[in-house]
Short mmCIF file of C-alpha atoms in Angstrom, two decimals:
data_model
loop_
_atom_site.label_atom_id
_atom_site.label_comp_id
_atom_site.label_asym_id
_atom_site.label_seq_id
_atom_site.Cartn_x
_atom_site.Cartn_y
_atom_site.Cartn_z
CA PHE G 17 -8.00 16.89 -4.01
CA MET G 18 -5.94 17.58 -7.11
CA ARG G 19 -6.48 14.09 -8.59
CA ASP G 20 -10.27 14.48 -8.49
CA ARG G 21 -11.59 14.96 -12.03
CA GLY G 22 -14.36 17.33 -10.91
CA ASN G 23 -11.88 19.60 -9.13
CA GLN G 24 -9.65 19.57 -12.20
CA VAL G 25 -12.56 20.71 -14.41
CA VAL G 26 -13.44 23.51 -12.00
CA LEU G 27 -9.91 24.85 -11.73
CA GLY G 28 -9.41 24.54 -15.47
CA THR G 29 -12.59 26.50 -16.14
CA PHE G 30 -11.61 29.30 -13.75
CA VAL G 31 -8.07 29.63 -15.11
CA SER G 32 -9.11 29.47 -18.77
CA THR G 33 -11.85 32.10 -18.29
CA PHE G 34 -9.41 34.44 -16.55
CA VAL G 35 -6.71 34.04 -19.20
CA TYR G 36 -9.22 34.48 -22.04
CA CYS G 37 -10.59 37.70 -20.56
CA ILE G 38 -7.08 39.11 -20.11
CA LEU G 39 -6.24 38.36 -23.74
CA VAL G 40 -9.48 39.94 -24.98
CA LEU G 41 -8.82 43.02 -22.84
CA ARG G 42 -5.68 43.72 -24.88
CA THR G 43 -7.74 44.08 -28.06
CA ILE G 44 -10.01 46.81 -26.65
CA ARG G 45 -8.39 50.10 -27.59
CA GLY G 46 -9.20 53.62 -28.75
CA PHE G 47 -7.88 55.36 -31.91
CA ASN G 48 -8.84 58.88 -33.15
CA ASP G 49 -11.82 59.15 -30.81
CA THR G 50 -12.96 55.72 -31.94
CA THR G 51 -13.17 52.78 -29.53
CA VAL G 52 -12.69 49.31 -30.95
CA VAL G 53 -14.61 46.67 -29.03
CA PRO G 54 -14.58 43.05 -30.28
CA ALA G 55 -18.24 42.28 -29.63
CA ALA G 56 -18.02 38.56 -30.36
CA SER G 57 -15.03 38.08 -28.06
CA VAL G 58 -16.71 40.04 -25.26
CA ALA G 59 -19.87 37.95 -25.68
CA VAL G 60 -17.81 34.76 -25.34
CA GLY G 61 -16.18 36.19 -22.20
CA ILE G 62 -19.62 36.86 -20.69
CA LEU G 63 -20.71 33.29 -21.48
CA LEU G 64 -17.55 31.93 -19.88
CA SER G 65 -18.20 34.04 -16.78
CA ILE G 66 -21.73 32.65 -16.49
CA LEU G 67 -20.32 29.16 -16.96
CA SER G 68 -17.80 29.83 -14.18
CA LEU G 69 -20.62 30.79 -11.82
CA GLY G 70 -22.35 27.49 -12.56
CA VAL G 71 -19.10 25.61 -12.04
CA LEU G 72 -18.62 27.41 -8.72
CA ILE G 73 -22.02 26.17 -7.51
CA TYR G 74 -21.05 22.65 -8.56
CA PHE G 75 -17.67 23.01 -6.83
CA ILE G 76 -19.27 23.96 -3.49
CA HIS G 77 -21.60 20.96 -3.66
CA HIS G 78 -18.85 18.61 -4.83
CA VAL G 79 -16.41 19.58 -2.07
CA ALA G 80 -19.09 19.33 0.62
CA PHE G 81 -19.94 15.85 -0.65
CA SER G 82 -16.38 14.60 -1.16
CA ILE G 83 -15.07 15.55 2.30
CA GLN G 84 -17.61 13.35 4.07
CA ALA G 85 -15.89 10.45 5.78
CA PRO G 86 -17.67 7.59 3.94
CA ASN G 87 -16.81 9.13 0.57
CA ILE G 88 -13.17 9.61 1.57
CA ILE G 89 -13.00 5.98 2.68
CA ARG G 90 -14.60 4.87 -0.58
CA SER G 91 -12.07 6.89 -2.56
CA VAL G 92 -9.15 5.32 -0.70
CA TRP G 93 -10.74 1.88 -1.14
CA THR G 94 -10.95 2.48 -4.89
CA ASP G 95 -7.23 3.32 -4.96
CA LEU G 96 -6.47 0.18 -2.95
CA ARG G 97 -8.56 -2.04 -5.23
CA GLU G 98 -6.86 -0.66 -8.33
CA ALA G 99 -3.44 -1.19 -6.74
CA ILE G 100 -4.27 -4.82 -5.91
CA ASP G 101 -5.56 -5.41 -9.45
CA GLU G 102 -2.43 -3.91 -10.96
CA LEU G 103 0.20 -5.53 -8.74
CA PHE G 104 -1.55 -8.89 -8.13
CA PRO G 105 -3.61 -9.52 -11.27
CA GLU G 106 -3.69 -13.31 -11.12
CA THR G 107 -6.32 -15.09 -9.08
CA LEU G 108 -5.30 -17.87 -6.75
CA GLY G 109 -4.68 -21.22 -8.43
CA GLU G 110 -2.94 -24.49 -7.89
CA GLY G 111 0.77 -24.47 -7.20
CA PRO G 112 3.27 -24.88 -4.37
CA GLU G 113 4.02 -22.00 -2.06
CA ALA G 114 7.51 -20.51 -1.96
CA ASP G 115 10.04 -22.45 0.11
CA GLU G 116 12.00 -19.92 2.15
CA SER G 117 14.90 -22.35 2.63
CA TRP G 118 15.32 -22.92 -1.10
CA LEU G 119 18.13 -20.39 -1.48
CA GLU G 120 20.25 -21.93 1.27
CA LYS G 121 19.88 -25.33 -0.37
CA GLN G 122 20.83 -24.11 -3.85
CA ILE G 123 23.61 -21.66 -2.95
CA PRO G 124 25.04 -22.60 0.47
CA ASP G 125 27.75 -19.91 0.35
CA PHE G 126 25.42 -17.10 -0.74
CA ASP G 127 25.65 -15.04 2.43
CA ALA G 128 29.40 -15.40 2.79
CA ASP G 129 30.23 -14.67 -0.85
CA ALA G 130 27.72 -11.87 -1.50
CA VAL G 131 28.50 -8.18 -1.93
CA ARG G 132 26.34 -5.92 0.23
CA ILE G 133 24.94 -2.88 -1.57
CA PRO G 134 24.26 0.17 0.66
CA ALA G 135 21.76 2.91 -0.09
CA ARG G 136 23.14 6.28 -1.10
CA ARG G 137 20.32 8.45 0.24
CA ASP G 138 17.44 8.59 2.71
CA GLY G 139 13.76 8.34 1.85
CA TYR G 140 10.90 5.99 1.07
CA LEU G 141 11.53 3.37 -1.58
CA ARG G 142 8.78 4.16 -4.08
CA ALA G 143 9.49 1.74 -6.90
CA VAL G 144 11.97 -0.78 -8.29
CA ASP G 145 12.76 -1.07 -11.99
CA GLU G 146 12.35 -4.84 -12.02
CA SER G 147 12.92 -5.38 -15.74
CA GLU G 148 16.16 -3.37 -15.71
CA LEU G 149 17.29 -5.23 -12.59
CA MET G 150 16.65 -8.57 -14.27
CA GLU G 151 18.51 -7.54 -17.43
CA TYR G 152 21.49 -6.39 -15.39
CA ALA G 153 21.59 -9.68 -13.48
CA VAL G 154 21.46 -11.69 -16.73
CA LYS G 155 24.10 -9.54 -18.42
CA HIS G 156 26.66 -10.07 -15.64
CA ASP G 157 25.48 -13.56 -14.57
CA LEU G 158 24.56 -12.42 -11.04
CA VAL G 159 22.00 -13.23 -8.37
CA ILE G 160 20.58 -10.05 -6.84
CA ASP G 161 18.80 -10.33 -3.48
CA LEU G 162 16.69 -7.23 -2.76
CA ARG G 163 16.46 -6.65 0.98
CA ARG G 164 13.78 -3.95 0.91
CA ARG G 165 10.46 -3.55 -0.90
CA PRO G 166 8.59 -0.44 -2.08
CA GLY G 167 7.01 1.43 0.81
CA GLN G 168 9.79 0.84 3.31
CA TYR G 169 11.91 3.72 4.59
CA ILE G 170 15.57 3.62 3.64
CA THR G 171 18.35 5.30 5.56
CA ASP G 172 21.77 6.19 4.21
CA ARG G 173 24.14 3.19 4.16
CA MET G 174 21.35 0.72 4.92
CA VAL G 175 21.91 -2.52 3.00
CA ILE G 176 19.29 -2.64 0.25
CA ALA G 177 20.61 -5.61 -1.72
CA ARG G 178 23.09 -8.47 -1.79
CA VAL G 179 24.79 -9.53 -5.01
CA HIS G 180 26.30 -13.00 -5.56
CA PRO G 181 29.00 -13.83 -6.45
CA ALA G 182 31.50 -11.20 -5.45
CA GLY G 183 34.16 -10.10 -7.90
CA ARG G 184 32.31 -10.28 -11.22
CA VAL G 185 31.53 -6.57 -11.19
CA GLU G 186 33.40 -3.83 -9.40
CA ARG G 187 31.73 -2.93 -6.12
CA GLU G 188 31.38 0.79 -6.81
CA GLU G 189 29.75 0.05 -10.14
CA LEU G 190 27.31 -2.33 -8.46
CA ILE G 191 26.39 0.30 -5.88
CA ARG G 192 25.87 2.95 -8.56
CA GLU G 193 23.88 0.76 -10.96
CA ILE G 194 21.57 -0.86 -8.41
CA ASN G 195 20.82 2.44 -6.65
CA GLY G 196 20.01 3.87 -10.07
CA MET G 197 17.27 1.25 -10.51
CA LEU G 198 15.50 2.33 -7.31
CA VAL G 199 13.15 5.31 -7.02
CA TYR G 200 13.20 7.20 -3.71
CA GLY G 201 10.92 9.96 -2.42
CA SER G 202 9.91 11.89 0.67
CA GLN G 203 6.44 10.30 0.66
CA ARG G 204 4.99 6.91 -0.17
CA THR G 205 2.99 6.34 -3.35
CA LEU G 206 0.67 3.67 -4.72
CA SER G 207 2.82 2.78 -7.74
CA GLN G 208 4.19 -0.45 -6.20
CA ASP G 209 3.03 -0.09 -2.58
CA VAL G 210 -0.32 -1.66 -1.70
CA GLU G 211 0.32 -1.17 2.01
CA PHE G 212 0.22 2.61 1.56
CA ALA G 213 -3.50 2.59 0.71
CA VAL G 214 -4.14 0.24 3.63
CA ARG G 215 -2.33 2.65 5.97
CA GLN G 216 -4.42 5.55 4.66
CA MET G 217 -7.65 3.72 5.45
CA VAL G 218 -6.34 2.71 8.88
CA GLU G 219 -5.42 6.33 9.53
CA VAL G 220 -9.04 7.38 8.94
CA ALA G 221 -10.23 4.75 11.41
CA VAL G 222 -7.65 5.63 14.07
CA ARG G 223 -8.42 9.34 13.87
CA ALA G 224 -12.13 8.57 14.18
CA LEU G 225 -11.37 6.64 17.37
CA SER G 226 -9.46 9.52 18.98
CA PRO G 227 -11.09 11.01 22.14
CA GLY G 228 -11.50 14.39 20.45
CA ILE G 229 -13.61 12.93 17.61
CA ASN G 230 -15.08 9.72 19.02
CA ASP G 231 -16.74 8.57 15.77
CA PRO G 232 -17.00 4.76 15.89
CA ASP G 233 -19.30 4.66 12.83
CA THR G 234 -16.51 6.00 10.60
CA ALA G 235 -14.10 3.49 12.12
CA MET G 236 -16.51 0.64 11.41
CA THR G 237 -16.93 1.84 7.82
CA SER G 238 -13.15 1.67 7.42
CA ILE G 239 -13.15 -1.82 8.94
CA ASP G 240 -15.75 -2.99 6.41
CA HIS G 241 -13.67 -1.77 3.47
CA LEU G 242 -10.49 -3.23 4.94
CA GLY G 243 -12.29 -6.56 5.19
CA SER G 244 -13.18 -6.33 1.50
CA ALA G 245 -9.54 -5.62 0.66
CA LEU G 246 -8.34 -8.59 2.71
CA CYS G 247 -10.84 -10.90 1.01
CA MET G 248 -9.74 -9.65 -2.40
CA PHE G 249 -6.06 -10.07 -1.56
CA ALA G 250 -6.59 -13.53 -0.07
CA ASN G 251 -7.69 -14.80 -3.49
CA ARG G 252 -4.76 -13.38 -5.44
CA ARG G 253 -1.62 -15.27 -6.31
CA ILE G 254 1.38 -13.82 -4.48
CA PRO G 255 4.41 -13.67 -6.82
CA GLY G 256 7.26 -15.90 -5.71
CA ARG G 257 10.37 -14.41 -4.21
CA TYR G 258 12.67 -16.22 -6.61
CA ARG G 259 12.67 -14.85 -10.17
CA HIS G 260 14.34 -16.93 -12.89
CA ARG G 261 15.51 -16.27 -16.42
CA ASP G 262 16.59 -19.15 -18.69
CA ARG G 263 16.12 -21.56 -15.77
CA LYS G 264 18.68 -19.73 -13.66
CA LEU G 265 17.96 -17.78 -10.49
CA ARG G 266 18.54 -14.08 -11.11
CA VAL G 267 16.56 -11.92 -8.66
CA ILE G 268 15.24 -12.50 -5.14
CA ALA G 269 12.50 -9.97 -4.42
CA LYS G 270 10.81 -8.83 -1.24
CA VAL G 271 7.12 -9.60 -1.63
CA PHE G 272 4.08 -8.22 0.16
CA THR G 273 2.15 -11.09 1.74
CA PHE G 274 -1.30 -11.54 3.18
CA PRO G 275 -0.05 -11.78 6.80
CA GLY G 276 1.80 -8.49 6.29
CA MET G 277 -1.33 -6.84 4.90
CA ALA G 278 -3.39 -8.17 7.81
CA ASP G 279 -0.87 -6.72 10.26
CA ALA G 280 -1.02 -3.32 8.57
CA ALA G 281 -4.82 -3.34 8.48
CA LEU G 282 -5.63 -4.60 11.97
CA HIS G 283 -2.93 -3.85 14.54
CA GLN G 284 -3.51 -0.11 15.03
CA ILE G 285 -7.31 -0.33 14.92
CA ARG G 286 -7.23 -3.03 17.59
CA GLN G 287 -4.81 -1.05 19.75
CA TYR G 288 -6.75 2.22 19.63
CA GLY G 289 -10.24 0.71 19.59
CA GLN G 290 -9.99 -1.86 22.36
CA SER G 291 -12.06 0.30 24.74
CA SER G 292 -14.94 0.59 22.23
CA PRO G 293 -17.24 -2.44 22.38
CA ALA G 294 -18.89 -1.62 19.05
CA VAL G 295 -15.56 -1.40 17.23
CA MET G 296 -14.10 -4.59 18.72
CA ILE G 297 -17.26 -6.58 18.03
CA HIS G 298 -17.36 -5.26 14.48
CA LEU G 299 -13.67 -6.04 14.01
CA LEU G 300 -14.18 -9.65 15.07
CA GLN G 301 -17.23 -9.91 12.83
CA MET G 302 -15.14 -8.66 9.89
CA LEU G 303 -12.50 -11.29 10.68
CA SER G 304 -15.16 -14.00 10.55
CA VAL G 305 -16.03 -12.85 7.02
CA VAL G 306 -12.38 -12.80 5.96
CA ALA G 307 -11.90 -16.26 7.51
CA GLY G 308 -14.32 -17.59 4.92
CA CYS G 309 -12.17 -16.19 2.10
CA VAL G 310 -8.65 -17.28 3.06
CA VAL G 311 -7.27 -20.41 1.40
CA ARG G 312 -3.55 -20.60 2.17
CA GLU G 313 -2.59 -22.14 5.49
CA GLY G 314 -0.35 -19.21 6.45
CA ASP G 315 -3.19 -16.77 5.76
CA GLN G 316 -5.54 -18.77 7.95
CA ALA G 317 -2.97 -18.76 10.76
CA ALA G 318 -2.71 -14.97 10.47
CA ILE G 319 -6.49 -14.52 10.78
CA ARG G 320 -6.61 -16.90 13.73
CA GLY G 321 -3.83 -14.97 15.46
CA HIS G 322 -5.47 -11.59 14.89
CA ALA G 323 -8.80 -12.90 16.17
CA ARG G 324 -7.09 -14.10 19.35
CA LEU G 325 -5.41 -10.71 19.82
CA CYS G 326 -8.73 -8.92 19.30
CA LEU G 327 -10.41 -11.09 21.90
CA ARG G 328 -7.65 -10.39 24.42
CA ALA G 329 -7.94 -6.66 23.74
CA ALA G 330 -11.71 -6.83 24.20
CA GLU G 331 -11.28 -8.66 27.51
CA ARG G 332 -8.96 -5.88 28.70
CA GLY G 333 -10.97 -2.93 27.44
CA ILE G 334 -14.64 -3.94 27.70
CA ASP G 335 -16.23 -3.77 31.13
CA ASP G 336 -19.81 -4.77 30.32
CA ASP G 337 -20.38 -8.53 30.51
CA SER G 338 -22.99 -8.60 27.74
CA ASP G 339 -20.71 -6.76 25.32
CA LEU G 340 -17.83 -9.05 26.23
CA ALA G 341 -20.03 -12.11 25.67
CA GLU G 342 -20.92 -10.82 22.22
CA ALA G 343 -17.24 -10.31 21.42
CA ARG G 344 -16.51 -13.89 22.48
CA GLU G 345 -19.37 -15.08 20.29
CA ARG G 346 -17.86 -13.28 17.26
CA TYR G 347 -14.50 -14.86 18.06
CA GLY G 348 -16.21 -18.25 18.00
CA TRP G 349 -17.52 -17.41 14.53
CA VAL G 350 -13.95 -16.86 13.33
CA ILE G 351 -12.69 -20.15 14.75
CA ASN G 352 -15.65 -22.15 13.43
CA THR G 353 -15.26 -20.65 9.97
CA LEU G 354 -11.56 -21.50 9.91
CA GLU G 355 -12.27 -25.06 11.01
CA ARG G 356 -14.83 -25.45 8.26
CA ARG G 357 -12.20 -24.25 5.79
CA GLY G 358 -10.03 -27.20 6.80
CA ARG G 359 -7.75 -25.53 9.36
CA THR G 360 -5.68 -28.10 11.22
CA PRO G 361 -6.38 -27.91 14.99
CA GLY G 362 -3.53 -27.26 17.36
CA VAL G 363 -1.58 -24.87 15.18
CA GLU G 364 0.18 -22.07 17.02
CA GLU G 365 -2.24 -19.16 17.40
CA GLU G 366 0.23 -16.39 18.09
CA LEU G 367 1.33 -13.98 15.41
CA VAL G 368 4.93 -13.79 14.32
CA ASP G 369 6.72 -10.57 13.54
CA HIS G 370 6.71 -10.12 9.78
CA ASP G 371 9.20 -7.23 9.77
CA ASP G 372 12.78 -8.13 9.03
CA SER G 373 15.48 -6.69 11.23
CA LEU G 374 17.18 -3.69 9.72
CA GLU G 375 20.59 -4.32 8.25
CA VAL G 376 23.00 -1.41 7.96
CA GLU G 377 26.39 -1.48 6.29
CA LYS G 378 29.20 -0.72 8.68
CA PRO G 379 31.51 2.13 7.64
CA GLU G 380 34.79 0.92 6.18
#
């Protein structure tokens, strides 16, 4: 509400008119039976009052328009698109995907010889000062492994990073410096957290599916926009976990991947919408569209797994045979699209858990 430019203009007009009239009121005074009235200033105050009435009419119309569900969804989608463009600006190109076992091959003793850095407060991790973190690692010839990414909730004494090797910098200094490069808050923001906008859109869909509202059209509108976001994200290059400077590994970052985004976008809608034939059919249809956009093998496996879960949910929640047959047909669209994209048959269809187990530092 406060970020909307129209609302800002309205509030600014009201406040400025009020302040101006108060200031003019001070100049109206009487002296020796003579009243001094600044005619020009009063005329400007009247014009501002008329302008405020016009702005009020606009405000009523603007609020009534902006609180409609499709417009709210579109606003959140705009935020999500801007976040994707800012955090993942490069389109997908040629290049090998990150090898998760690379660290163990290069530094076999990393886990045993690393200092664990605990958090010093609770809250959501809003942002990481990546440039400062890199400079600190170069200055002290360290490898810093970040264990959490922006958007995740941090509890006191949870391990947020590992620093290798131990002994080059005093432990208390490491804890103080690395915590100083992290921004915490009571709420999530879009600064470095794409998942936050996805969760907002999912929240609209889930609330629309609640028994008290029962608005499947709004849920399907959210599903359409989530499909657009997944297609956009599928064609962006995901930054590698391993960040180098002068050909030496310096920082290992937690990255937001397509399977993680698909989990955030689809799990709750499937769980709360499995008894709605229209929603489940539409969800599978959206997955068939996204299946035509994914390129990476891991992304294709994620879409295949979600399609399978959606079909199982539809089989549990849909009683009508014709609706169930349509859901199975949409599932077939997903599989056929993936096969046309070159998906290797026989790959495991189940989803894996993309959330790491929480690691908490034990009290000394």
